Coordinates of C-alpha atoms in Angstrom, one line a residue:
X1 CA -74.4 -3.2 58.4
X2 CA -71.5 -4.1 61.2
X3 CA -72.1 -3.5 64.7
X4 CA -69.8 -1.5 66.5
X5 CA -66.3 -2.6 68.5
X6 CA -66.9 -1.1 72.2
X7 CA -63.9 0.1 73.4
X8 CA -62.0 -2.2 76.3
X9 CA -63.0 -0.3 79.5
X10 CA -59.5 -0.3 81.2
X11 CA -58.6 0.8 84.7
X12 CA -54.7 0.5 86.8
X13 CA -55.2 -1.3 90.3
X14 CA -54.8 1.0 93.2
X15 CA -53.9 -0.5 96.3
X16 CA -53.7 -4.6 97.5
X17 CA -54.8 -6.1 100.6
X18 CA -55.2 -9.3 101.1
X19 CA -58.2 -10.0 98.6
X20 CA -59.6 -6.6 99.1
X21 CA -57.9 -4.2 95.9
X22 CA -59.1 -0.8 94.7
X23 CA -58.6 -0.2 90.7
X24 CA -59.1 3.3 89.6
X25 CA -61.4 4.0 86.1
X26 CA -60.7 6.9 84.6
X27 CA -62.6 6.3 81.3
X28 CA -65.6 4.8 82.6
X29 CA -66.7 3.3 86.5
X30 CA -68.2 -0.1 85.9
X31 CA -70.9 -0.9 88.2
X32 CA -71.1 -3.7 91.3
X33 CA -70.4 -7.1 90.4
X34 CA -68.9 -6.6 87.4
X35 CA -65.6 -8.9 86.5
X36 CA -62.2 -7.4 86.4
X37 CA -59.1 -9.2 84.7
X38 CA -55.4 -9.2 85.3
X39 CA -52.6 -10.5 85.1
X40 CA -50.4 -11.5 82.1
X41 CA -53.1 -14.5 81.1
X42 CA -55.6 -12.6 82.9
X43 CA -56.4 -15.9 85.6
X44 CA -56.3 -12.7 88.5
X45 CA -60.7 -12.3 88.3
X46 CA -61.7 -9.4 90.7
X47 CA -65.5 -9.1 91.1
X48 CA -66.5 -5.4 91.8
X49 CA -68.2 -4.9 95.4
X50 CA -69.1 -0.7 95.8
X51 CA -68.3 2.6 93.7
X52 CA -65.4 4.7 96.2
X53 CA -65.8 7.5 93.8
X54 CA -66.4 9.0 90.4
X55 CA -63.3 7.4 89.7
X56 CA -62.9 3.9 91.6
X57 CA -64.3 1.1 92.8
X58 CA -63.3 -2.0 95.6
X59 CA -63.4 -5.4 94.5
X60 CA -63.3 -9.2 96.1
X61 CA -60.7 -11.2 93.8
X62 CA -61.8 -14.6 93.5
X63 CA -58.7 -16.4 92.2
X64 CA -55.3 -15.9 95.2
X65 CA -53.8 -12.9 94.0
X66 CA -50.5 -13.2 93.8
X67 CA -47.8 -11.6 91.4
X68 CA -50.5 -8.7 91.4
X69 CA -49.2 -5.5 92.2
X70 CA -49.5 -1.9 92.3
X71 CA -49.7 0.2 88.7
X72 CA -51.6 -4.0 87.8
X73 CA -53.4 -3.2 84.1
X74 CA -57.1 -4.4 84.9
X75 CA -60.1 -5.1 82.1
X76 CA -63.2 -3.9 82.4
X77 CA -65.1 -8.1 81.5
X78 CA -68.5 -5.6 80.6
X79 CA -70.3 -8.0 81.9
X80 CA -70.5 -10.3 85.9
X81 CA -70.0 -13.6 87.3
X82 CA -71.7 -16.4 84.8
X83 CA -72.9 -20.2 84.4
X84 CA -72.7 -22.6 82.2
X85 CA -77.3 -24.0 81.5
X86 CA -77.8 -26.3 79.1
X87 CA -78.4 -29.9 78.5
X88 CA -74.2 -30.5 78.5
X89 CA -73.8 -29.7 82.1
X90 CA -75.3 -33.3 83.7
X91 CA -72.8 -35.3 84.7
X92 CA -70.1 -32.6 85.3
X93 CA -68.4 -31.4 87.8
X94 CA -68.1 -27.4 88.3
X95 CA -65.7 -24.7 89.7
X96 CA -67.8 -21.6 90.5
X97 CA -65.7 -20.2 86.8
X98 CA -67.8 -22.8 85.2
X99 CA -65.0 -24.7 84.5
X100 CA -65.0 -28.1 84.0
X101 CA -63.6 -30.3 87.6
X102 CA -63.9 -33.8 86.8
X103 CA -60.6 -33.9 83.7
X104 CA -64.0 -34.6 81.1
X105 CA -64.3 -32.9 77.1
X106 CA -64.9 -29.5 76.8
X107 CA -68.2 -28.4 77.0
X108 CA -70.9 -27.3 73.8
X109 CA -73.9 -26.3 72.9
X110 CA -74.3 -24.5 76.5
X111 CA -75.4 -20.6 77.7
X112 CA -73.3 -18.6 79.6
X113 CA -75.8 -17.2 82.4
X114 CA -75.7 -14.1 85.1
X115 CA -75.2 -16.0 88.5
X116 CA -77.1 -12.5 89.8
X117 CA -80.8 -13.1 89.1
X118 CA -84.2 -11.8 90.9
X119 CA -86.3 -14.4 92.4
X120 CA -90.0 -15.5 90.2
X121 CA -92.5 -12.5 90.6
X122 CA -95.3 -14.1 92.8
X123 CA -97.7 -14.3 89.6
X124 CA -95.6 -16.7 88.6
X125 CA -95.3 -19.3 91.9
X126 CA -97.3 -21.9 92.7
X127 CA -99.9 -21.7 95.2
X128 CA -100.4 -25.2 95.7
X129 CA -98.7 -27.3 98.4
X130 CA -97.4 -31.0 97.8
X131 CA -95.9 -33.4 99.6
X132 CA -92.4 -34.5 98.8
X133 CA -91.3 -38.6 99.2
X134 CA -88.1 -39.0 99.8
X135 CA -87.8 -43.1 100.9
X136 CA -86.8 -42.8 104.6
X137 CA -89.7 -43.1 107.4
X138 CA -89.1 -41.2 109.9
X139 CA -89.3 -37.9 107.1
X140 CA -92.1 -38.8 105.2
X141 CA -94.7 -40.2 108.1
X142 CA -94.0 -37.1 111.1
X143 CA -91.7 -34.2 108.4
X144 CA -93.2 -34.9 105.2
X145 CA -91.4 -32.6 102.5
X146 CA -93.2 -29.7 100.3
X147 CA -91.7 -29.7 96.5
X148 CA -90.8 -27.0 95.6
X149 CA -90.1 -25.8 99.3
X150 CA -87.2 -25.9 101.4
X151 CA -86.3 -28.0 104.3
X152 CA -83.0 -27.9 106.2
X153 CA -80.8 -30.4 108.2
X154 CA -79.1 -29.2 111.9
X155 CA -76.8 -30.5 113.4
X156 CA -73.0 -30.1 114.7
X157 CA -70.0 -32.2 113.0
X158 CA -70.6 -36.2 112.7
X159 CA -74.2 -36.4 113.4
X160 CA -74.6 -37.1 109.5
X161 CA -76.2 -34.3 107.4
X162 CA -73.6 -35.2 104.5
X163 CA -74.9 -38.8 104.6
X164 CA -78.8 -38.2 104.8
X165 CA -77.8 -36.0 101.8
X166 CA -76.1 -38.1 99.5
X167 CA -79.2 -40.8 100.9
X168 CA -81.7 -38.8 99.3
X169 CA -79.9 -37.3 96.2
X170 CA -79.4 -41.3 95.3
X171 CA -83.5 -42.1 96.7
X172 CA -85.3 -39.2 94.1
X173 CA -83.1 -39.9 90.9
X174 CA -83.5 -43.5 90.8
X175 CA -87.0 -43.1 91.2
X176 CA -88.1 -39.5 89.9
X177 CA -87.3 -38.1 86.1
X178 CA -86.4 -34.8 87.8
X179 CA -82.6 -33.3 87.9
X180 CA -80.1 -32.9 90.9
X181 CA -77.8 -31.3 91.7
X182 CA -75.5 -30.6 94.6
X183 CA -73.6 -27.4 95.8
X184 CA -70.7 -27.9 98.1
X185 CA -69.9 -24.5 100.1
X186 CA -66.9 -24.9 101.6
X187 CA -66.7 -28.1 101.2
X188 CA -63.3 -30.3 101.9
X189 CA -62.3 -32.0 98.6
X190 CA -62.2 -35.8 99.7
X191 CA -65.9 -35.4 100.2
X192 CA -66.8 -34.0 96.7
X193 CA -64.0 -36.7 95.1
X194 CA -66.4 -39.4 97.4
X195 CA -70.0 -38.2 96.4
X196 CA -68.5 -38.4 92.9
X197 CA -67.4 -41.7 92.6
X198 CA -70.4 -43.2 95.0
X199 CA -72.9 -41.7 92.6
X200 CA -71.1 -42.5 89.3
X201 CA -70.9 -46.5 91.1
X202 CA -74.7 -45.8 91.9
X203 CA -75.8 -44.9 88.1
X204 CA -77.7 -41.6 88.4
X205 CA -74.9 -39.5 87.3
X206 CA -76.8 -38.9 84.8
X207 CA -79.3 -36.3 85.6
X208 CA -76.7 -35.0 87.8
X209 CA -74.8 -31.7 88.4
X210 CA -72.3 -30.6 90.9
X211 CA -70.8 -27.3 91.8
X212 CA -67.2 -26.9 94.2
X213 CA -66.4 -23.3 95.8
X214 CA -63.8 -26.3 97.9
X215 CA -62.7 -25.2 101.6
X216 CA -59.4 -24.1 100.0
X217 CA -60.4 -21.3 98.0
X218 CA -61.1 -17.3 98.9
X219 CA -64.0 -16.2 100.5
X220 CA -65.7 -14.6 97.4
X221 CA -65.6 -18.0 95.7
X222 CA -67.1 -19.9 97.9
X223 CA -70.4 -16.8 98.7
X224 CA -70.4 -17.3 94.7
X225 CA -70.8 -20.6 94.2
X226 CA -74.6 -21.0 96.0
X227 CA -75.5 -18.5 93.0
X228 CA -74.2 -20.7 90.2
X229 CA -76.1 -23.7 91.4
X230 CA -79.5 -21.6 91.1
X231 CA -78.8 -20.1 88.1
X232 CA -78.5 -24.2 86.8
X233 CA -81.3 -24.9 88.5
X234 CA -83.6 -22.0 86.8
X235 CA -82.6 -22.8 83.5
X236 CA -83.9 -26.7 84.5
X237 CA -86.9 -25.5 85.9
X238 CA -88.2 -22.8 83.5
X239 CA -86.6 -24.1 80.2
X240 CA -86.3 -27.5 80.5
X241 CA -89.8 -26.9 82.9
X242 CA -87.6 -30.5 85.1
X243 CA -88.4 -30.4 88.7
X244 CA -84.9 -30.0 89.6
X245 CA -83.8 -31.4 93.6
X246 CA -80.8 -29.0 94.6
X247 CA -78.6 -29.6 97.6
X248 CA -76.9 -27.2 99.2
X249 CA -74.1 -28.7 101.6
X250 CA -73.6 -26.0 104.1
X251 CA -75.5 -23.4 104.2
X252 CA -73.4 -21.9 106.8
X253 CA -70.8 -22.0 105.3
X254 CA -71.7 -19.6 102.2
X255 CA -73.6 -16.7 105.3
X256 CA -69.3 -18.0 106.7
X257 CA -67.8 -16.8 103.6
X258 CA -70.2 -13.7 103.4
X259 CA -69.1 -13.1 106.8
X260 CA -65.2 -12.9 105.2
X261 CA -65.9 -10.4 102.6
X262 CA -67.9 -8.3 104.9
X263 CA -65.2 -8.2 107.1
X264 CA -62.7 -7.8 104.2
X265 CA -64.6 -5.2 103.4
X266 CA -64.0 -3.5 106.5
X267 CA -67.8 -3.5 107.4
X268 CA -69.4 -3.1 111.6
X269 CA -69.8 -6.7 112.0
X270 CA -73.2 -7.6 114.3
X271 CA -73.6 -10.0 116.4
X272 CA -71.6 -12.6 117.3
X273 CA -69.6 -11.2 114.5
X274 CA -71.4 -11.7 111.7
X275 CA -72.3 -9.6 108.5
X276 CA -74.6 -6.8 108.8
X277 CA -76.3 -7.7 105.9
X278 CA -76.8 -11.4 106.2
X279 CA -80.4 -11.0 106.4
X280 CA -80.5 -9.5 103.1
X281 CA -78.3 -12.0 102.0
X282 CA -79.1 -15.2 102.8
X283 CA -82.7 -13.5 101.5
X284 CA -80.8 -13.2 97.7
X285 CA -80.1 -16.9 97.6
X286 CA -83.3 -18.6 99.7
X287 CA -86.0 -16.7 97.4
X288 CA -84.7 -17.7 94.0
X289 CA -85.1 -21.5 95.3
X290 CA -89.2 -21.7 94.3
X291 CA -92.3 -23.5 92.9
X292 CA -93.7 -22.3 90.0
X293 CA -95.7 -22.7 87.1
X294 CA -93.3 -24.7 85.1
X295 CA -91.1 -26.5 87.3
X296 CA -90.1 -26.5 91.0
X297 CA -87.0 -26.3 92.6
X298 CA -87.0 -28.8 96.0
X299 CA -83.9 -27.5 98.2
X300 CA -82.1 -29.8 100.8
X301 CA -80.3 -27.6 102.9
X302 CA -77.5 -29.1 105.2
X303 CA -76.9 -26.3 108.3
X304 CA -74.2 -26.5 110.5
X305 CA -74.9 -25.3 113.8
X306 CA -72.1 -24.0 115.9
X307 CA -71.8 -26.2 118.9
X308 CA -74.8 -26.9 118.5
X309 CA -76.3 -23.7 120.1
X310 CA -79.9 -23.2 118.1
X311 CA -79.7 -19.4 119.2
X312 CA -77.2 -18.7 116.6
X313 CA -77.3 -16.0 114.7
X314 CA -76.6 -18.1 111.2
X315 CA -79.2 -20.8 112.4
X316 CA -82.4 -18.6 113.1
X317 CA -82.1 -16.8 110.2
X318 CA -81.5 -19.9 108.2
X319 CA -85.0 -20.8 110.4
X320 CA -86.9 -18.1 109.2
X321 CA -87.0 -19.9 104.9
X322 CA -87.8 -22.8 105.7
X323 CA -90.6 -25.4 105.5
X324 CA -89.3 -28.0 106.8
X325 CA -86.7 -28.7 109.5
X326 CA -85.0 -31.6 111.0
X327 CA -82.4 -31.2 113.7
X328 CA -79.7 -34.3 113.9
X329 CA -79.6 -35.5 117.1
X330 CA -75.9 -36.6 119.2
X331 CA -78.1 -38.4 121.2
X332 CA -79.1 -40.9 119.7
X333 CA -76.2 -40.8 117.2
X334 CA -74.4 -42.4 119.8
X335 CA -77.7 -44.9 120.6
X336 CA -77.0 -45.6 116.8
X337 CA -80.5 -44.7 116.2
X338 CA -79.7 -43.8 112.4
X339 CA -80.7 -41.8 110.7
X340 CA -80.8 -39.7 114.3
X341 CA -83.8 -37.3 113.2
X342 CA -85.0 -35.7 116.8
X343 CA -88.7 -35.9 115.9
X344 CA -89.4 -33.9 119.0
X345 CA -87.7 -30.9 118.1
X346 CA -88.2 -30.8 114.4
X347 CA -90.8 -29.9 112.6
X348 CA -92.9 -29.0 109.0
X349 CA -95.5 -27.1 108.3
X350 CA -97.1 -29.7 105.8
X351 CA -97.8 -31.9 108.8
X352 CA -101.1 -31.1 109.0
X353 CA -104.3 -32.5 108.1
X354 CA -105.8 -30.3 104.8
X355 CA -102.4 -31.9 103.2
X356 CA -101.0 -35.1 103.8
X357 CA -105.2 -36.2 105.4
X358 CA -106.4 -37.1 108.5
X359 CA -105.0 -40.2 109.0
X360 CA -101.5 -39.9 108.9
X361 CA -101.7 -36.7 110.8
X362 CA -103.8 -38.3 113.6
X363 CA -101.2 -40.9 113.4
X364 CA -98.0 -38.6 113.2
X365 CA -99.2 -36.8 116.3
X366 CA -99.8 -40.4 118.6
X367 CA -96.1 -41.1 117.6
X368 CA -94.8 -37.5 118.7
X369 CA -97.7 -38.5 121.9
X370 CA -95.1 -41.0 122.6
X371 CA -92.7 -40.7 121.9
X372 CA -93.1 -37.3 124.1
X373 CA -93.7 -39.6 127.2
X374 CA -91.3 -41.8 126.8
X375 CA -88.5 -38.7 127.0
X376 CA -90.8 -37.0 130.4
X377 CA -90.6 -40.8 131.8
X378 CA -86.6 -41.8 131.1
X379 CA -85.4 -39.6 133.9
X380 CA -87.5 -41.4 136.3
X381 CA -86.2 -45.2 134.8
X382 CA -82.6 -43.8 135.1
X383 CA -83.5 -42.7 138.7
X384 CA -85.6 -46.1 140.0
X385 CA -85.9 -48.8 137.3
X386 CA -88.6 -49.6 135.1
X387 CA -90.2 -51.8 137.3
X388 CA -91.6 -48.7 139.3
X389 CA -93.6 -47.9 136.5
X390 CA -97.2 -48.7 136.2
X391 CA -98.1 -51.1 134.1
X392 CA -99.9 -47.8 131.2
X393 CA -96.7 -46.4 131.7
X394 CA -94.8 -49.9 130.9
X395 CA -96.6 -50.0 127.5
X396 CA -96.0 -46.2 126.6
X397 CA -92.3 -47.3 126.5
X398 CA -93.0 -50.5 125.1
X399 CA -94.4 -48.9 121.7
X400 CA -92.2 -45.7 122.0
X401 CA -88.7 -47.9 122.1
X402 CA -89.9 -49.9 119.1
X403 CA -91.2 -47.0 117.9
X404 CA -87.8 -45.5 117.9
X405 CA -86.0 -48.5 116.1
X406 CA -88.4 -49.3 113.2
X407 CA -88.2 -45.4 112.4
X408 CA -84.5 -46.5 111.5
X409 CA -83.4 -47.2 108.4
X410 CA -80.6 -49.2 106.4
X411 CA -79.3 -46.2 104.0
X412 CA -78.2 -47.7 100.4
X413 CA -75.4 -45.5 101.1
X414 CA -73.3 -46.3 103.2
X415 CA -73.9 -50.2 102.6
X416 CA -70.4 -51.0 102.7
X417 CA -70.2 -49.7 106.7
X418 CA -72.6 -51.4 107.7
X419 CA -73.2 -54.3 105.9
X420 CA -77.2 -54.2 106.1
X421 CA -78.7 -54.1 102.3
X422 CA -80.3 -49.8 101.6
X423 CA -83.9 -49.7 102.0
X424 CA -86.4 -47.4 100.1
X425 CA -90.0 -47.4 102.3
X426 CA -92.7 -46.3 100.8
X427 CA -95.3 -43.8 102.9
X428 CA -97.9 -46.8 103.1
X429 CA -95.7 -49.1 104.5
X430 CA -94.2 -46.2 107.4
X431 CA -97.6 -45.4 108.3
X432 CA -98.4 -49.0 108.6
X433 CA -95.4 -50.6 109.9
X434 CA -96.4 -47.2 112.7
X435 CA -100.0 -48.1 113.5
X436 CA -99.2 -51.7 113.7
X437 CA -96.6 -51.1 116.3
X438 CA -99.1 -48.0 118.3
X439 CA -102.0 -51.2 117.8
X440 CA -99.6 -53.1 120.4
X441 CA -99.3 -56.1 117.9
X442 CA -95.4 -56.7 118.1
X443 CA -95.2 -56.5 122.0
X444 CA -93.9 -59.7 121.8
X445 CA -91.5 -59.1 119.6
X446 CA -87.3 -58.4 120.7
X447 CA -86.9 -54.7 120.0
X448 CA -83.5 -55.9 117.6
X449 CA -86.4 -57.4 115.3
X450 CA -87.6 -54.0 114.0
X451 CA -83.7 -52.2 114.3
X452 CA -82.4 -51.1 111.1
X453 CA -85.5 -53.0 109.0
X454 CA -87.8 -51.1 106.1
X455 CA -91.2 -52.5 105.7
X456 CA -92.9 -53.7 109.8
X457 CA -93.2 -57.0 107.7
X458 CA -89.2 -57.6 107.8
X459 CA -89.7 -57.9 111.6
X460 CA -92.0 -61.2 111.5
X461 CA -89.6 -62.7 108.9
X462 CA -86.7 -61.4 111.2
X463 CA -88.7 -62.2 114.2
X464 CA -89.4 -65.6 112.8
X465 CA -85.5 -66.6 112.0
X466 CA -84.8 -65.7 115.1
X467 CA -87.0 -68.0 116.8
X468 CA -86.3 -71.0 113.9
X469 CA -82.2 -70.4 115.4
X470 CA -83.0 -70.5 119.1
X471 CA -85.5 -73.5 118.3
X472 CA -82.0 -75.1 116.4
X473 CA -79.4 -73.5 118.8
X474 CA -81.7 -75.6 122.1
X475 CA -80.6 -79.8 121.9
X476 CA -76.8 -78.9 120.9
X477 CA -76.7 -76.5 124.4
X478 CA -78.4 -79.5 125.6
X479 CA -75.9 -81.9 124.7
X480 CA -73.7 -79.9 125.4
X481 CA -75.0 -79.5 129.2
X482 CA -74.8 -83.2 129.3
X483 CA -71.1 -84.2 128.3
X484 CA -69.9 -80.8 130.8
X485 CA -72.3 -82.9 133.8
X486 CA -70.3 -86.2 132.7
X487 CA -67.0 -84.6 132.9
X488 CA -67.5 -83.6 136.0

């Protein structure tokens, strides 16, 4: 017996104000989040945001509304926005509608799923806390990340959030069997193109998916790209039972897009102009990122902090969802200490003796104590000079400065700019190096020997190479001195 053919549900545009479109339906009112299509080729896509009364709905256009006018017929698609899932999405680049942006072959063997999904129930969530190694010394030692957790990269413009995210993709895909999903919210097209090219050159594109809601797209489109990325991540976690690394750049742009949508819909703004529903909207996105019995979605999110103000409501709301907060410091970046992570402002709930172990925890606390003492002594050094400090304080300063330089690291993704070959450092090597510096094993080494290295053994090689060069230079210097004396 043939299934009954659904009669099309059509409506008529009654008003257009920028991206806000009001549509009248006489027969059947579409539910909230339904997609409506209009235009000659149905190229104008509208998402229903509210039901005004028994006959009218108000929607936000996800595409430009040029050519739309009152009286235009609108088609109800009888479904929400959907994203493609399946093995075929790997190594591809998508927009919010699931269209490919990489000029590759047409998608085959994919399933389309709604981007509006509920978070996993508490009964399915894993209660074990596991550390997620990144290969970046300062993060693994002082701010261990949680498998299935959410980490935020907080910083203003130009302090290295995107570089750090790109390095984590490189390290994860090169050494783990998971899937990486990069979601660019409000990204510049240049950044998307560069990332695609870098990942292709690094040979890690085969286990990666990229989604972009670009900066020039409408706020509704930018607002939904995060939900589309999560739908793909949930497929790999729940259906393929694989671990997923979800990188979001930038979560502030998600909040900003929501603020624009809220303003367009005429909602009364709350503090500093943010939407009154910001907490709910962010929670709907963040709560879907979880560690379950079938796999884990580990998320690392860049968070732009407006004017470096950490009391901004966007930063405060985002902090509440995170298991680790990595704060990037403009001052450290200006000193050349990359990655420019401020170890005293950053925190991780995984840094407890019960999770990382007593030895690691004690060492991390000692490192923080040393760096905190050095910060306190900086004012005295600036006013009176290093010579006025006690010998004990001078030792603290020497240790702290060597620790700061050892915790820098050359990245694979910046090799072409810095000339330093990228390094991946195991947790054991990173802990060993910090412990030996705190034990004053390197107090006679120049600070430069510890700068931009991987394991601590490289400092010994660097110092011995420097001494050999110095010894080699001495006879030449002596000969030059003799020549100058003879000339005079």
